[in-house]
Amino acid sequence: PHAEAIDQTLNAFAERQVKRRKRIVGNDWPILERTLRRVCEIITENVKNGNPFIFGLRPTVADFGLFGQLRQITTDPFPAQIMYEYPVAWAYVWKMDDLSGYEPPPDTITTPAIGGAPLAVQQLLKLAAKTYVPFMRANSEALRSGKPEVEVDLFDGEFPHKQAAFKYQGWCLEQLMEKYQKLKVQDLKYVNETLRDNGCLSLFSPEANAKL
């Protein structure tokens, strides 16, 4: 009986996670693979250019955000096979997994010059402009109008995508908007220029353009 109970629990958990995957990302594997490969390419180029982290020599929340997702992928045999093709990106994940002993340079609160965003940051934003930004806008509209599903074209219309409207992502957009609206003048100018040049400014509504 004890073994049967364990099996029932495992099966219930597996079924729940599969259903949750459909709710969170849908079943569009080509979109997921294209995105994963592009992220790995960006990380690889960035490291080969002498930058161990996304913004340079110091790990930031951007690195930890990527690490949280990529670390899970390394434990899943199917997507991990893709990461095996990008050994530099694979090494980046395991470097992030254990940063003990790494002494980063001092932090700075100076706003970079306009156009001074690191290349990896710009490349990730361009990727987001083709995937995350249109999804977030469509998801926000679906939540506002009470639609149960989100329908949006990703990668410049190459991939039609459909999934259930996702309240958590609506909350994420609210948090982004809140932080965006609190930016000081010089920081706001830098952020607007960087987002606009990389196709992401539309995420913050047309009003954002008036602040440029």
Tab-separated table of C-alpha atoms in Angstrom:
chain	number	residue	atom	x	y	z
A	1	PRO	CA	0.000	0.000	0.000
A	2	HIS	CA	2.815	2.391	0.828
A	3	ALA	CA	4.438	1.866	-2.600
A	4	GLU	CA	1.079	2.338	-4.329
A	5	ALA	CA	0.548	5.613	-2.487
A	6	ILE	CA	3.955	6.843	-3.597
A	7	ASP	CA	3.197	5.901	-7.214
A	8	GLN	CA	-0.137	7.706	-7.075
A	9	THR	CA	1.533	10.828	-5.698
A	10	LEU	CA	4.236	10.763	-8.374
A	11	ASN	CA	1.699	10.264	-11.154
A	12	ALA	CA	-0.484	13.081	-9.843
A	13	PHE	CA	2.516	15.405	-9.629
A	14	ALA	CA	3.669	14.519	-13.152
A	15	GLU	CA	0.180	15.087	-14.557
A	16	ARG	CA	-0.080	18.439	-12.785
A	17	GLN	CA	3.280	19.622	-14.101
A	18	VAL	CA	2.464	18.623	-17.684
A	19	LYS	CA	-0.827	20.527	-17.494
A	20	ARG	CA	0.959	23.497	-15.940
A	21	ARG	CA	3.508	23.504	-18.761
A	22	LYS	CA	0.681	23.830	-21.254
A	23	ARG	CA	-0.728	26.738	-19.256
A	24	ILE	CA	2.592	28.542	-18.875
A	25	VAL	CA	4.278	28.044	-22.236
A	26	GLY	CA	1.811	26.141	-24.379
A	27	ASN	CA	2.954	23.300	-26.605
A	28	ASP	CA	4.970	25.376	-29.057
A	29	TRP	CA	8.297	23.581	-28.869
A	30	PRO	CA	9.728	25.335	-31.978
A	31	ILE	CA	9.343	28.680	-30.190
A	32	LEU	CA	10.996	27.356	-27.052
A	33	GLU	CA	13.868	25.790	-28.984
A	34	ARG	CA	14.474	28.923	-31.070
A	35	THR	CA	14.521	31.037	-27.926
A	36	LEU	CA	16.817	28.690	-25.997
A	37	ARG	CA	19.290	28.477	-28.847
A	38	ARG	CA	19.378	32.252	-29.232
A	39	VAL	CA	19.953	32.762	-25.501
A	40	CYS	CA	22.821	30.272	-25.616
A	41	GLU	CA	24.301	32.046	-28.639
A	42	ILE	CA	24.153	35.406	-26.864
A	43	ILE	CA	25.804	34.036	-23.713
A	44	THR	CA	28.496	32.326	-25.774
A	45	GLU	CA	29.365	35.470	-27.727
A	46	ASN	CA	29.345	37.563	-24.569
A	47	VAL	CA	31.749	35.263	-22.711
A	48	LYS	CA	34.057	34.956	-25.710
A	49	ASN	CA	34.222	38.764	-25.791
A	50	GLY	CA	35.675	38.700	-22.286
A	51	ASN	CA	32.509	39.232	-20.263
A	52	PRO	CA	31.781	36.443	-17.789
A	53	PHE	CA	28.389	37.998	-17.001
A	54	ILE	CA	25.633	39.766	-18.908
A	55	PHE	CA	26.645	43.275	-17.870
A	56	GLY	CA	30.363	42.587	-17.844
A	57	LEU	CA	32.579	41.564	-14.945
A	58	ARG	CA	29.992	41.712	-12.177
A	59	PRO	CA	26.997	39.344	-11.837
A	60	THR	CA	23.637	41.105	-11.626
A	61	VAL	CA	19.998	40.129	-11.212
A	62	ALA	CA	19.977	39.571	-14.993
A	63	ASP	CA	22.433	36.708	-14.560
A	64	PHE	CA	20.583	35.206	-11.631
A	65	GLY	CA	17.309	35.454	-13.570
A	66	LEU	CA	18.806	33.568	-16.509
A	67	PHE	CA	20.492	31.095	-14.192
A	68	GLY	CA	17.205	30.179	-12.524
A	69	GLN	CA	15.741	29.096	-15.853
A	70	LEU	CA	18.838	27.580	-17.444
A	71	ARG	CA	19.766	25.590	-14.339
A	72	GLN	CA	16.447	23.762	-14.565
A	73	ILE	CA	17.076	23.050	-18.244
A	74	THR	CA	20.393	21.375	-17.437
A	75	THR	CA	18.504	18.778	-15.376
A	76	ASP	CA	15.941	18.017	-18.088
A	77	PRO	CA	17.455	15.546	-20.596
A	78	PHE	CA	15.499	16.827	-23.593
A	79	PRO	CA	16.420	20.554	-23.588
A	80	ALA	CA	19.789	19.761	-21.994
A	81	GLN	CA	20.728	18.038	-25.246
A	82	ILE	CA	20.457	21.431	-26.929
A	83	MET	CA	22.615	23.113	-24.313
A	84	TYR	CA	25.287	20.465	-24.868
A	85	GLU	CA	25.768	22.088	-28.273
A	86	TYR	CA	26.783	25.330	-26.528
A	87	PRO	CA	29.576	24.398	-24.106
A	88	VAL	CA	30.341	28.016	-23.232
A	89	ALA	CA	26.727	28.648	-22.219
A	90	TRP	CA	26.744	25.346	-20.315
A	91	ALA	CA	29.863	26.468	-18.421
A	92	TYR	CA	28.217	29.844	-17.688
A	93	VAL	CA	25.357	28.070	-15.909
A	94	TRP	CA	27.718	26.083	-13.701
A	95	LYS	CA	29.843	29.137	-12.984
A	96	MET	CA	26.679	30.858	-11.737
A	97	ASP	CA	25.843	27.749	-9.735
A	98	ASP	CA	28.912	28.296	-7.550
A	99	LEU	CA	30.313	31.830	-7.355
A	100	SER	CA	32.165	31.185	-4.126
A	101	GLY	CA	35.610	32.738	-4.260
A	102	TYR	CA	34.737	35.119	-7.112
A	103	GLU	CA	35.631	38.709	-6.270
A	104	PRO	CA	33.691	41.079	-8.537
A	105	PRO	CA	34.830	44.660	-9.151
A	106	PRO	CA	33.150	47.425	-7.110
A	107	ASP	CA	29.596	48.318	-8.067
A	108	THR	CA	28.767	51.694	-9.581
A	109	ILE	CA	25.602	53.773	-9.461
A	110	THR	CA	26.601	55.891	-12.453
A	111	THR	CA	24.089	55.826	-15.299
A	112	PRO	CA	25.840	54.622	-18.488
A	113	ALA	CA	26.049	56.916	-21.490
A	114	ILE	CA	23.205	56.739	-23.982
A	115	GLY	CA	23.875	53.815	-26.294
A	116	GLY	CA	26.214	52.314	-23.735
A	117	ALA	CA	24.225	49.196	-22.915
A	118	PRO	CA	26.387	46.051	-23.220
A	119	LEU	CA	25.969	44.099	-26.450
A	120	ALA	CA	24.550	41.055	-24.653
A	121	VAL	CA	21.894	43.240	-23.032
A	122	GLN	CA	20.914	44.685	-26.391
A	123	GLN	CA	20.787	41.236	-27.971
A	124	LEU	CA	18.593	39.857	-25.173
A	125	LEU	CA	16.270	42.845	-25.511
A	126	LYS	CA	15.998	42.275	-29.259
A	127	LEU	CA	15.057	38.663	-28.543
A	128	ALA	CA	12.482	39.817	-25.996
A	129	ALA	CA	11.046	42.216	-28.587
A	130	LYS	CA	10.208	39.217	-30.777
A	131	THR	CA	8.843	37.012	-27.991
A	132	TYR	CA	8.237	38.334	-24.487
A	133	VAL	CA	7.053	41.844	-25.375
A	134	PRO	CA	4.310	40.857	-27.828
A	135	PHE	CA	3.168	38.064	-25.517
A	136	MET	CA	3.019	40.345	-22.485
A	137	ARG	CA	1.021	42.951	-24.390
A	138	ALA	CA	-1.403	40.368	-25.748
A	139	ASN	CA	-1.720	38.697	-22.341
A	140	SER	CA	-2.431	42.043	-20.679
A	141	GLU	CA	-5.147	42.795	-23.231
A	142	ALA	CA	-6.696	39.350	-22.747
A	143	LEU	CA	-6.808	39.818	-18.977
A	144	ARG	CA	-8.361	43.282	-19.315
A	145	SER	CA	-11.038	42.082	-21.718
A	146	GLY	CA	-11.739	38.861	-19.854
A	147	LYS	CA	-10.638	36.583	-22.700
A	148	PRO	CA	-9.631	33.076	-21.566
A	149	GLU	CA	-6.879	32.717	-24.195
A	150	VAL	CA	-3.986	34.731	-25.596
A	151	GLU	CA	-3.354	34.659	-29.329
A	152	VAL	CA	-0.207	36.362	-30.583
A	153	ASP	CA	2.344	36.083	-33.376
A	154	LEU	CA	5.942	35.694	-32.223
A	155	PHE	CA	9.269	36.056	-34.020
A	156	ASP	CA	7.887	38.680	-36.397
A	157	GLY	CA	4.853	36.588	-37.251
A	158	GLU	CA	6.748	33.395	-37.991
A	159	PHE	CA	5.125	31.507	-35.106
A	160	PRO	CA	1.425	31.929	-34.227
A	161	HIS	CA	1.084	31.204	-30.509
A	162	LYS	CA	-1.944	30.428	-28.352
A	163	GLN	CA	-2.214	29.701	-24.640
A	164	ALA	CA	-4.413	30.406	-21.629
A	165	ALA	CA	-4.325	33.957	-20.281
A	166	PHE	CA	-1.815	34.063	-17.443
A	167	LYS	CA	-2.569	36.239	-14.399
A	168	TYR	CA	0.937	35.911	-12.992
A	169	GLN	CA	2.435	37.470	-16.116
A	170	GLY	CA	-0.093	40.274	-15.790
A	171	TRP	CA	1.216	40.867	-12.279
A	172	CYS	CA	4.797	40.802	-13.608
A	173	LEU	CA	3.947	43.556	-16.084
A	174	GLU	CA	2.437	45.626	-13.293
A	175	GLN	CA	5.667	45.272	-11.320
A	176	LEU	CA	7.748	46.306	-14.327
A	177	MET	CA	5.531	49.339	-14.881
A	178	GLU	CA	5.814	50.331	-11.223
A	179	LYS	CA	9.622	50.230	-11.331
A	180	TYR	CA	9.683	51.998	-14.686
A	181	GLN	CA	7.536	54.859	-13.383
A	182	LYS	CA	9.886	55.369	-10.439
A	183	LEU	CA	12.966	55.940	-12.612
A	184	LYS	CA	14.697	59.280	-12.188
A	185	VAL	CA	15.048	61.605	-15.170
A	186	GLN	CA	18.541	60.591	-16.323
A	187	ASP	CA	17.920	56.897	-15.726
A	188	LEU	CA	14.573	57.141	-17.507
A	189	LYS	CA	16.195	58.696	-20.553
A	190	TYR	CA	18.808	55.934	-20.688
A	191	VAL	CA	16.228	53.175	-20.231
A	192	ASN	CA	13.876	54.649	-22.832
A	193	GLU	CA	16.651	55.007	-25.401
A	194	THR	CA	17.882	51.468	-24.786
A	195	LEU	CA	14.399	49.942	-24.903
A	196	ARG	CA	13.437	51.926	-27.994
A	197	ASP	CA	16.620	51.054	-29.909
A	198	ASN	CA	16.037	47.364	-29.220
A	199	GLY	CA	12.304	47.200	-29.868
A	200	CYS	CA	10.992	46.911	-26.315
A	201	LEU	CA	9.650	50.351	-25.474
A	202	SER	CA	6.123	49.449	-26.600
A	203	LEU	CA	5.819	47.201	-23.547
A	204	PHE	CA	5.447	50.313	-21.425
A	205	SER	CA	2.528	51.713	-23.438
A	206	PRO	CA	2.450	54.623	-25.921
A	207	GLU	CA	2.763	57.069	-23.041
A	208	ALA	CA	6.358	55.921	-22.606
A	209	ASN	CA	7.279	57.480	-25.941
A	210	ALA	CA	6.193	60.880	-24.679
A	211	LYS	CA	8.807	60.668	-21.921
A	212	LEU	CA	11.694	60.445	-24.360
